[in-house]
Short mmCIF file of C-alpha atoms and ligand atoms in Angstrom, two decimals:
data_model
loop_
_atom_site.label_atom_id
_atom_site.label_comp_id
_atom_site.label_asym_id
_atom_site.label_seq_id
_atom_site.Cartn_x
_atom_site.Cartn_y
_atom_site.Cartn_z
CA UNK D 174 -80.28 49.74 57.65
CA UNK D 175 -76.66 51.57 57.43
CA UNK D 176 -75.75 50.92 53.71
CA UNK D 177 -73.35 48.27 53.57
CA UNK D 178 -71.17 50.08 50.93
CA UNK D 179 -71.23 53.49 53.04
CA UNK D 180 -73.16 55.04 49.87
CA UNK D 181 -76.62 56.57 49.67
CA UNK D 182 -77.30 54.38 46.54
CA UNK D 183 -80.42 55.44 44.89
CA UNK D 184 -79.68 54.20 41.36
CA UNK D 185 -81.89 50.90 41.95
CA UNK D 186 -83.54 48.74 44.69
CA UNK D 187 -80.98 45.88 42.73
CA UNK D 188 -78.34 47.27 44.64
CA UNK D 189 -79.48 45.60 48.10
CA UNK D 190 -76.96 42.99 49.70
CA UNK D 191 -78.60 39.75 51.30
CA UNK D 192 -79.46 40.68 55.14
CA UNK D 193 -77.34 39.20 57.92
CA UNK D 194 -80.62 36.78 58.36
CA UNK D 195 -79.97 35.93 54.65
CA UNK D 196 -76.54 35.09 54.92
CA UNK D 197 -77.38 32.74 58.26
CA UNK D 198 -79.99 31.27 56.38
CA UNK D 199 -77.94 30.37 53.49
CA UNK D 200 -75.15 28.78 55.64
CA UNK D 201 -77.77 26.49 57.18
CA UNK D 202 -79.53 25.76 53.90
CA UNK D 203 -80.74 22.22 53.62
CA UNK D 204 -79.92 21.25 49.52
CA UNK D 205 -80.25 18.52 47.00
CA UNK D 206 -80.01 18.59 43.54
CA UNK D 207 -83.21 20.72 42.10
CA UNK D 208 -83.29 19.86 38.64
CA UNK D 209 -84.48 16.13 40.21
CA UNK D 210 -86.79 18.06 42.09
CA UNK D 211 -84.88 17.06 45.35
CA UNK D 212 -84.10 20.79 46.59
CA UNK D 213 -85.94 20.69 50.15
CA UNK D 214 -85.15 24.55 50.18
CA UNK D 215 -85.98 25.49 46.77
CA UNK D 216 -89.32 23.12 47.24
CA UNK D 217 -90.44 25.10 50.62
CA UNK D 218 -89.90 28.62 48.72
CA UNK D 219 -91.87 27.25 45.74
CA UNK D 220 -94.65 26.39 48.33
CA UNK D 221 -94.51 29.53 50.22
CA UNK D 222 -94.34 31.75 46.79
CA UNK D 223 -97.34 29.96 45.31
CA UNK D 224 -99.19 30.35 48.49
CA UNK D 225 -98.38 33.90 48.75
CA UNK D 226 -99.75 34.85 45.04
CA UNK D 227 -102.75 32.40 45.42
CA UNK D 228 -101.64 30.00 42.53
CA UNK D 229 -101.43 25.97 42.44
CA UNK D 230 -97.53 26.08 41.52
CA UNK D 231 -94.12 28.24 41.43
CA UNK D 232 -91.27 27.83 39.75
CA UNK D 233 -87.85 29.52 40.97
CA UNK D 234 -86.24 31.12 38.20
CA UNK D 235 -83.01 32.88 37.81
CA UNK D 236 -83.87 36.48 37.36
CA UNK D 237 -86.81 38.82 36.46
CA UNK D 238 -85.80 38.34 32.63
CA UNK D 239 -85.82 34.39 32.98
CA UNK D 240 -89.17 34.69 34.93
CA UNK D 241 -91.07 36.93 32.29
CA UNK D 242 -89.57 34.81 29.19
CA UNK D 243 -90.49 31.17 30.42
CA UNK D 244 -94.14 32.57 31.42
CA UNK D 245 -94.28 33.89 27.74
CA UNK D 246 -92.90 30.94 26.01
CA UNK D 247 -95.22 28.66 28.30
CA UNK D 248 -98.34 30.55 27.19
CA UNK D 249 -97.74 31.34 23.37
CA UNK D 250 -96.65 29.37 20.28
CA UNK D 251 -94.53 31.05 17.08
CA UNK D 252 -96.14 33.43 14.80
CA UNK D 253 -98.57 34.92 17.89
CA UNK D 254 -98.49 38.28 19.21
CA UNK D 255 -98.95 39.58 23.04
CA UNK D 256 -100.60 42.96 23.98
CA UNK D 257 -98.62 45.45 26.60
CA UNK D 258 -98.10 48.84 27.49
CA UNK D 259 -95.40 50.52 25.51
CA UNK D 260 -92.77 51.30 28.88
CA UNK D 261 -92.99 47.73 29.64
CA UNK D 262 -89.78 45.91 30.82
CA UNK D 263 -90.61 43.08 28.65
CA UNK D 264 -90.90 45.50 25.52
CA UNK D 265 -88.11 47.59 26.12
CA UNK D 266 -85.37 45.91 28.33
CA UNK D 267 -85.46 42.07 27.84
CA UNK D 268 -83.44 41.98 24.43
CA UNK D 269 -86.57 41.35 22.25
CA UNK D 270 -86.32 37.83 24.00
CA UNK D 271 -89.68 36.71 22.82
CA UNK D 272 -89.10 37.19 19.34
CA UNK D 273 -85.63 35.76 19.52
CA UNK D 274 -86.67 32.56 21.42
CA UNK D 275 -90.81 32.35 20.85
CA UNK D 276 -91.01 33.54 17.48
CA UNK D 277 -94.00 36.20 18.58
CA UNK D 278 -94.02 40.10 18.27
CA UNK D 279 -95.40 42.57 20.71
CA UNK D 280 -97.86 44.98 20.09
CA UNK D 281 -97.26 47.89 22.75
CA UNK D 282 -99.92 50.28 23.68
CA UNK D 283 -99.30 53.91 25.00
CA UNK D 284 -100.18 53.57 28.93
CA UNK D 285 -101.41 56.28 31.76
CA UNK D 286 -99.24 55.73 34.80
CA UNK D 287 -98.51 52.21 33.40
CA UNK D 288 -102.19 51.30 32.53
CA UNK D 289 -103.61 50.84 29.20
CA UNK D 290 -107.03 51.94 28.22
CA UNK D 291 -109.41 48.81 28.35
CA UNK D 292 -110.89 49.61 25.11
CA UNK D 293 -107.90 50.13 23.06
CA UNK D 294 -106.87 47.01 24.42
CA UNK D 295 -110.14 45.19 23.25
CA UNK D 296 -109.37 47.27 19.87
CA UNK D 297 -106.30 45.49 19.72
CA UNK D 298 -106.91 41.83 19.91
CA UNK D 299 -106.75 40.56 16.60
CA UNK D 300 -109.99 38.86 14.73
CA UNK D 301 -109.26 35.81 12.65
CA UNK D 302 -108.04 36.84 9.24
CA UNK D 303 -105.81 35.36 6.68
CA UNK D 304 -103.37 38.52 7.55
CA UNK D 305 -103.13 38.62 11.12
CA UNK D 306 -101.10 36.94 14.10
CA UNK D 307 -103.40 35.84 16.24
CA UNK D 308 -103.26 37.30 19.92
CA UNK D 309 -102.12 35.12 22.55
CA UNK D 310 -101.73 37.08 25.91
CA UNK D 311 -102.14 40.54 27.53
CA UNK D 312 -99.24 42.00 29.78
CA UNK D 313 -99.15 44.12 33.05
CA UNK D 314 -96.49 45.36 34.93
CA UNK D 315 -97.14 45.66 38.34
CA UNK D 316 -95.78 48.09 39.83
CA UNK D 317 -94.45 50.00 36.53
CA UNK D 318 -90.98 50.94 36.75
CA UNK D 319 -91.07 53.31 33.52
CA UNK D 320 -94.34 55.01 34.86
CA UNK D 321 -92.52 55.39 38.35
CA UNK D 322 -93.14 52.54 40.17
CA UNK D 323 -97.29 53.09 40.00
CA UNK D 324 -99.59 50.67 41.08
CA UNK D 325 -102.21 49.09 38.58
CA UNK D 326 -105.79 49.51 40.36
CA UNK D 327 -107.44 46.53 41.06
CA UNK D 328 -110.61 47.34 38.89
CA UNK D 329 -108.58 47.73 36.20
CA UNK D 330 -106.92 44.49 36.43
CA UNK D 331 -110.10 43.01 36.95
CA UNK D 332 -111.52 44.73 33.58
CA UNK D 333 -108.57 43.36 31.43
CA UNK D 334 -109.05 39.76 32.77
CA UNK D 335 -112.80 40.20 31.70
CA UNK D 336 -111.84 41.09 28.17
CA UNK D 337 -108.92 38.43 28.19
CA UNK D 338 -111.49 36.04 29.28
CA UNK D 339 -114.19 36.79 26.70
CA UNK D 340 -111.65 36.33 23.96
CA UNK D 341 -109.84 33.24 25.19
CA UNK D 342 -106.58 35.40 26.14
CA UNK D 343 -104.25 34.65 29.03
CA UNK D 344 -103.09 37.39 31.23
CA UNK D 345 -99.38 37.77 32.38
CA UNK D 346 -98.17 39.89 35.16
CA UNK D 347 -94.42 41.28 35.35
CA UNK D 348 -94.58 41.58 39.09
CA UNK D 349 -90.82 42.37 39.56
CA UNK D 350 -92.28 44.66 42.20
CA UNK D 351 -95.28 43.01 43.20
CA UNK D 352 -94.90 43.01 46.80
CA UNK D 353 -94.42 47.08 46.54
CA UNK D 354 -97.55 47.09 44.85
CA UNK D 355 -99.48 44.84 47.50
CA UNK D 356 -97.92 47.05 50.25
CA UNK D 357 -98.87 50.37 48.63
CA UNK D 358 -102.54 48.95 48.22
CA UNK D 359 -102.18 47.37 51.68
CA UNK D 360 -103.62 43.96 50.32
CA UNK D 361 -102.40 40.35 50.23
CA UNK D 362 -100.25 40.16 46.82
CA UNK D 363 -102.82 37.18 45.82
CA UNK D 364 -105.72 40.21 45.54
CA UNK D 365 -103.48 41.25 42.88
CA UNK D 366 -102.37 38.17 40.94
CA UNK D 367 -105.91 36.52 40.82
CA UNK D 368 -106.41 39.02 37.90
CA UNK D 369 -103.71 37.04 36.12
CA UNK D 370 -102.72 33.48 34.97
CA UNK D 371 -99.33 33.80 35.58
CA UNK D 372 -97.00 35.95 37.53
CA UNK D 373 -93.23 36.37 37.53
CA UNK D 374 -91.76 38.26 40.58
CA UNK D 375 -88.25 39.22 41.79
CA UNK D 376 -86.79 38.30 44.92
CA UNK D 377 -83.44 40.32 44.36
CA UNK D 378 -84.66 43.68 44.38
CA UNK D 379 -85.99 45.61 47.24
CA UNK D 380 -86.72 42.06 48.93
CA UNK D 381 -82.59 41.86 49.28
CA UNK D 382 -82.22 38.53 48.19
CA UNK D 383 -78.67 38.24 46.22
CA UNK D 384 -80.34 36.11 43.10
CA UNK D 385 -83.48 34.79 41.89
CA UNK D 386 -87.40 35.16 41.57
CA UNK D 387 -90.35 32.85 40.97
CA UNK D 388 -93.08 32.34 38.52
CA UNK D 389 -96.30 31.13 39.44
CA UNK D 390 -99.79 29.64 37.87
CA UNK D 391 -101.34 26.36 37.10
CA UNK D 392 -99.92 23.09 37.69
CA UNK D 393 -99.79 22.89 33.87
CA UNK D 394 -97.97 25.97 33.66
CA UNK D 395 -95.51 25.36 36.09
CA UNK D 396 -94.60 22.30 34.31
CA UNK D 397 -93.97 24.11 31.16
CA UNK D 398 -92.28 26.81 32.56
CA UNK D 399 -89.94 24.14 34.34
CA UNK D 400 -89.27 22.86 30.77
CA UNK D 401 -88.39 26.23 29.52
CA UNK D 402 -86.49 27.19 32.07
CA UNK D 403 -83.97 24.11 31.69
CA UNK D 404 -84.14 24.98 27.73
CA UNK D 405 -82.76 28.24 28.69
CA UNK D 406 -80.06 26.80 31.13
CA UNK D 407 -81.88 27.58 34.41
CA UNK D 408 -82.14 24.27 35.87
CA UNK D 409 -80.06 24.82 38.88
CA UNK D 410 -78.73 21.95 41.16
CA UNK D 411 -78.03 22.85 45.26
CA UNK D 412 -80.17 26.58 44.41
CA UNK D 413 -81.28 25.96 47.94
CA UNK D 414 -78.22 27.73 49.07
CA UNK D 415 -79.53 31.03 47.38
CA UNK D 416 -83.22 29.77 47.60
CA UNK D 417 -82.84 30.39 51.17
CA UNK D 418 -82.23 33.73 50.83
CA UNK D 419 -85.44 34.06 48.89
CA UNK D 420 -87.48 32.30 51.79
CA UNK D 421 -86.27 35.16 54.01
CA UNK D 422 -87.21 37.68 51.50
CA UNK D 423 -90.84 36.70 50.94
CA UNK D 424 -91.50 35.75 54.70
CA UNK D 425 -89.80 38.88 56.19
CA UNK D 426 -88.56 41.45 53.70
CA UNK D 427 -92.35 41.89 52.10
CA UNK D 428 -93.57 43.08 55.43
CA UNK D 429 -91.37 46.22 55.96
CA UNK D 430 -91.99 47.65 51.98
CA UNK D 431 -94.06 50.64 53.34
CA UNK D 432 -91.06 52.37 55.10
CA UNK D 433 -89.17 52.63 51.40
CA UNK D 434 -92.63 54.10 50.11
CA UNK D 435 -92.55 56.83 53.17
CA UNK D 436 -88.98 57.58 52.57
CA UNK D 437 -90.09 57.79 48.80
CA UNK D 438 -92.80 59.94 49.22
CA UNK D 439 -91.03 62.28 51.59
CA UNK D 440 -87.97 62.58 49.51
CA UNK D 441 -89.91 63.35 46.50
CA UNK D 442 -91.86 65.97 48.30
CA UNK D 443 -88.71 67.64 49.30
CA UNK D 444 -87.15 67.46 45.82
CA UNK D 445 -90.45 68.85 44.41
CA UNK D 446 -89.46 72.26 46.40
CA UNK D 447 -85.98 72.52 45.10
CA UNK D 448 -85.75 75.18 42.43
CA UNK D 449 -84.62 73.32 38.98
CA UNK D 450 -86.35 70.13 39.70
CA UNK D 451 -89.71 68.81 38.47
CA UNK D 452 -91.31 65.70 40.07
CA UNK D 453 -94.67 64.35 39.16
CA UNK D 454 -95.84 63.57 42.83
CA UNK D 455 -98.89 61.50 41.78
CA UNK D 456 -96.65 59.05 40.25
CA UNK D 457 -94.78 58.46 43.58
CA UNK D 458 -96.80 55.58 44.93
CA UNK D 459 -94.25 53.28 46.11
CA UNK D 460 -90.52 52.84 46.04
CA UNK D 461 -89.38 55.00 42.78
CA UNK D 462 -89.05 58.50 41.65
CA UNK D 463 -88.90 59.72 38.63
CA UNK D 464 -87.89 63.56 38.04
CA UNK D 465 -86.01 65.95 35.86
CA UNK D 466 -84.21 69.03 36.32
CA UNK D 467 -85.28 71.83 34.33
CA UNK D 468 -83.64 73.95 31.30
CA UNK D 469 -81.28 76.52 32.99
CA UNK D 470 -80.18 74.32 35.74
CA UNK D 471 -78.00 71.43 35.89
CA UNK D 472 -78.46 68.62 33.97
CA UNK D 473 -79.22 65.07 35.35
CA UNK D 474 -75.55 63.77 34.71
CA UNK D 475 -74.11 67.40 36.35
CA UNK D 476 -76.26 66.75 39.15
CA UNK D 477 -75.37 62.83 39.31
CA UNK D 478 -71.75 63.74 39.36
CA UNK D 479 -72.03 66.23 41.97
CA UNK D 480 -73.96 64.08 44.39
CA UNK D 481 -71.52 61.10 43.62
CA UNK D 482 -68.82 63.44 44.96
CA UNK D 483 -70.84 63.66 48.52
CA UNK D 484 -71.32 59.57 48.35
CA UNK D 485 -74.78 59.80 46.81
CA UNK D 486 -75.48 57.44 43.98
CA UNK D 487 -78.66 58.39 41.39
CA UNK D 488 -79.52 57.02 37.87
CA UNK D 489 -79.51 59.70 35.30
CA UNK D 490 -81.63 58.38 32.48
CA UNK D 491 -80.73 60.99 29.91
CA UNK D 492 -80.10 64.77 29.79
CA UNK D 493 -82.85 65.59 32.05
CA UNK D 494 -84.71 62.82 33.55
CA UNK D 495 -83.52 60.60 36.94
CA UNK D 496 -84.54 57.79 38.57
CA UNK D 497 -84.29 57.48 42.33
CA UNK D 498 -85.05 54.12 44.11
CA UNK D 499 -85.24 53.84 47.88
CA UNK D 500 -84.80 50.41 49.74
CA UNK D 501 -83.83 48.61 52.93
CA UNK D 502 -80.39 50.57 52.71
CA UNK D 503 -81.87 53.67 52.41
CA UNK D 504 -82.88 55.35 55.79
CA UNK D 505 -84.85 58.13 56.51
CA UNK D 506 -81.52 60.05 57.44
CA UNK D 507 -80.31 59.25 54.03
CA UNK D 508 -83.29 61.02 53.07
CA UNK D 509 -82.72 64.08 54.74
CA UNK D 510 -78.82 63.90 53.69
CA UNK D 511 -80.02 63.48 49.69
CA UNK D 512 -82.35 66.51 49.97
CA UNK D 513 -79.47 69.03 51.64
CA UNK D 514 -76.96 67.60 49.00
CA UNK D 515 -79.44 68.02 46.13
CA UNK D 516 -80.51 71.36 47.44
CA UNK D 517 -77.23 72.76 47.60
CA UNK D 518 -75.91 71.25 44.42
CA UNK D 519 -78.73 72.67 42.50
CA UNK D 520 -78.10 75.96 43.98
CA UNK D 521 -74.69 76.10 43.12
CA UNK D 522 -75.12 75.01 39.47
CA UNK D 523 -78.26 77.57 38.71
CA UNK D 524 -77.15 79.15 35.21
C1 LIG Y 279 -85.89 44.37 37.18
C2 LIG Y 279 -87.28 43.95 36.28
C3 LIG Y 279 -87.47 42.85 35.48
C4 LIG Y 279 -85.95 41.98 35.15
O1 LIG Y 279 -85.63 41.31 36.11
P1 LIG Y 279 -83.96 41.31 36.32
O2 LIG Y 279 -83.99 40.23 37.31
O3 LIG Y 279 -83.26 42.10 35.91
O4 LIG Y 279 -84.21 40.21 35.15
C5 LIG Y 279 -88.71 42.85 35.04
N1 LIG Y 279 -89.63 43.44 34.96
C6 LIG Y 279 -89.22 44.54 35.59
C7 LIG Y 279 -90.49 45.62 35.79
C8 LIG Y 279 -88.16 44.77 36.30
O5 LIG Y 279 -88.16 46.20 36.73
#
């Protein structure tokens, strides 16, 4: 799709605008008061979402962060601990909200492409001891953003679920980009989420909805999540206006993510050939590319400034690291333009 801003915006897949079909669906959406459970469009979105992830019930939420926190609050009590990978969004990027609102702490384990070592996970589960918190839950992030959009293997997920069951723990999946994982593995999303008790999914990233996401699990989980959503100010009224776009995201936009993955792979392969740029191609499994510029060449902010002058936006993370993300508004031609501009900038900037 031609970019709605005229820029090639590779900073994130959150920059995606709603599609014309979404705007039409929003205009026509039937609505009601969702706090009374009377918004037919929200109810339909929740049914479609629950079916896609193979769970009894889903709850529409305002954002991925809200989805994660209501899922965690619903499955923990104060003084408990949860286990997740050290780069996880819930650990790094969610304002310590589980400590803030839930009185729990996070035990973060180093991962490999987003996957923890199952033996280390099992060892980290607390035994009963007067000194220790109790472990409540193990959290996954799939795809894993910090590791570069990597997909957690299904046998790994099965192994962690087995460990959790043996110890009476719940498993949560931060599936902000769950449908990218499903497209990357070429399986239905429920084949992934069957290894988790609860799942959070964003509809406002590569799926192009303007706002919102959902959480899903058992009926009992959904009831709790709805209470916490209300407590956090997420009880919305005629939310069908935005949920209508979410339905298009779920039914249509999930089917085309393979294009973004193909573009990301081609972009990454081209970048890897440019002198002064280093990319771990093995980590480029979906729509995210993490690259770095090497010593003696432009820094990440310098490259970002040069590309910005050509209408290309990228996300420098620090002096050397850069994230690029493909999405609906990044075309194959945009990949070519980005490669040409990067090649030129790096050649001109070699020190
Ligand atoms: C974006 C993201 C979130 C949070 O979503 P928001 O809608 O920005 O609150 C959670 N987890 C991961 C892995 C994400 O990439």
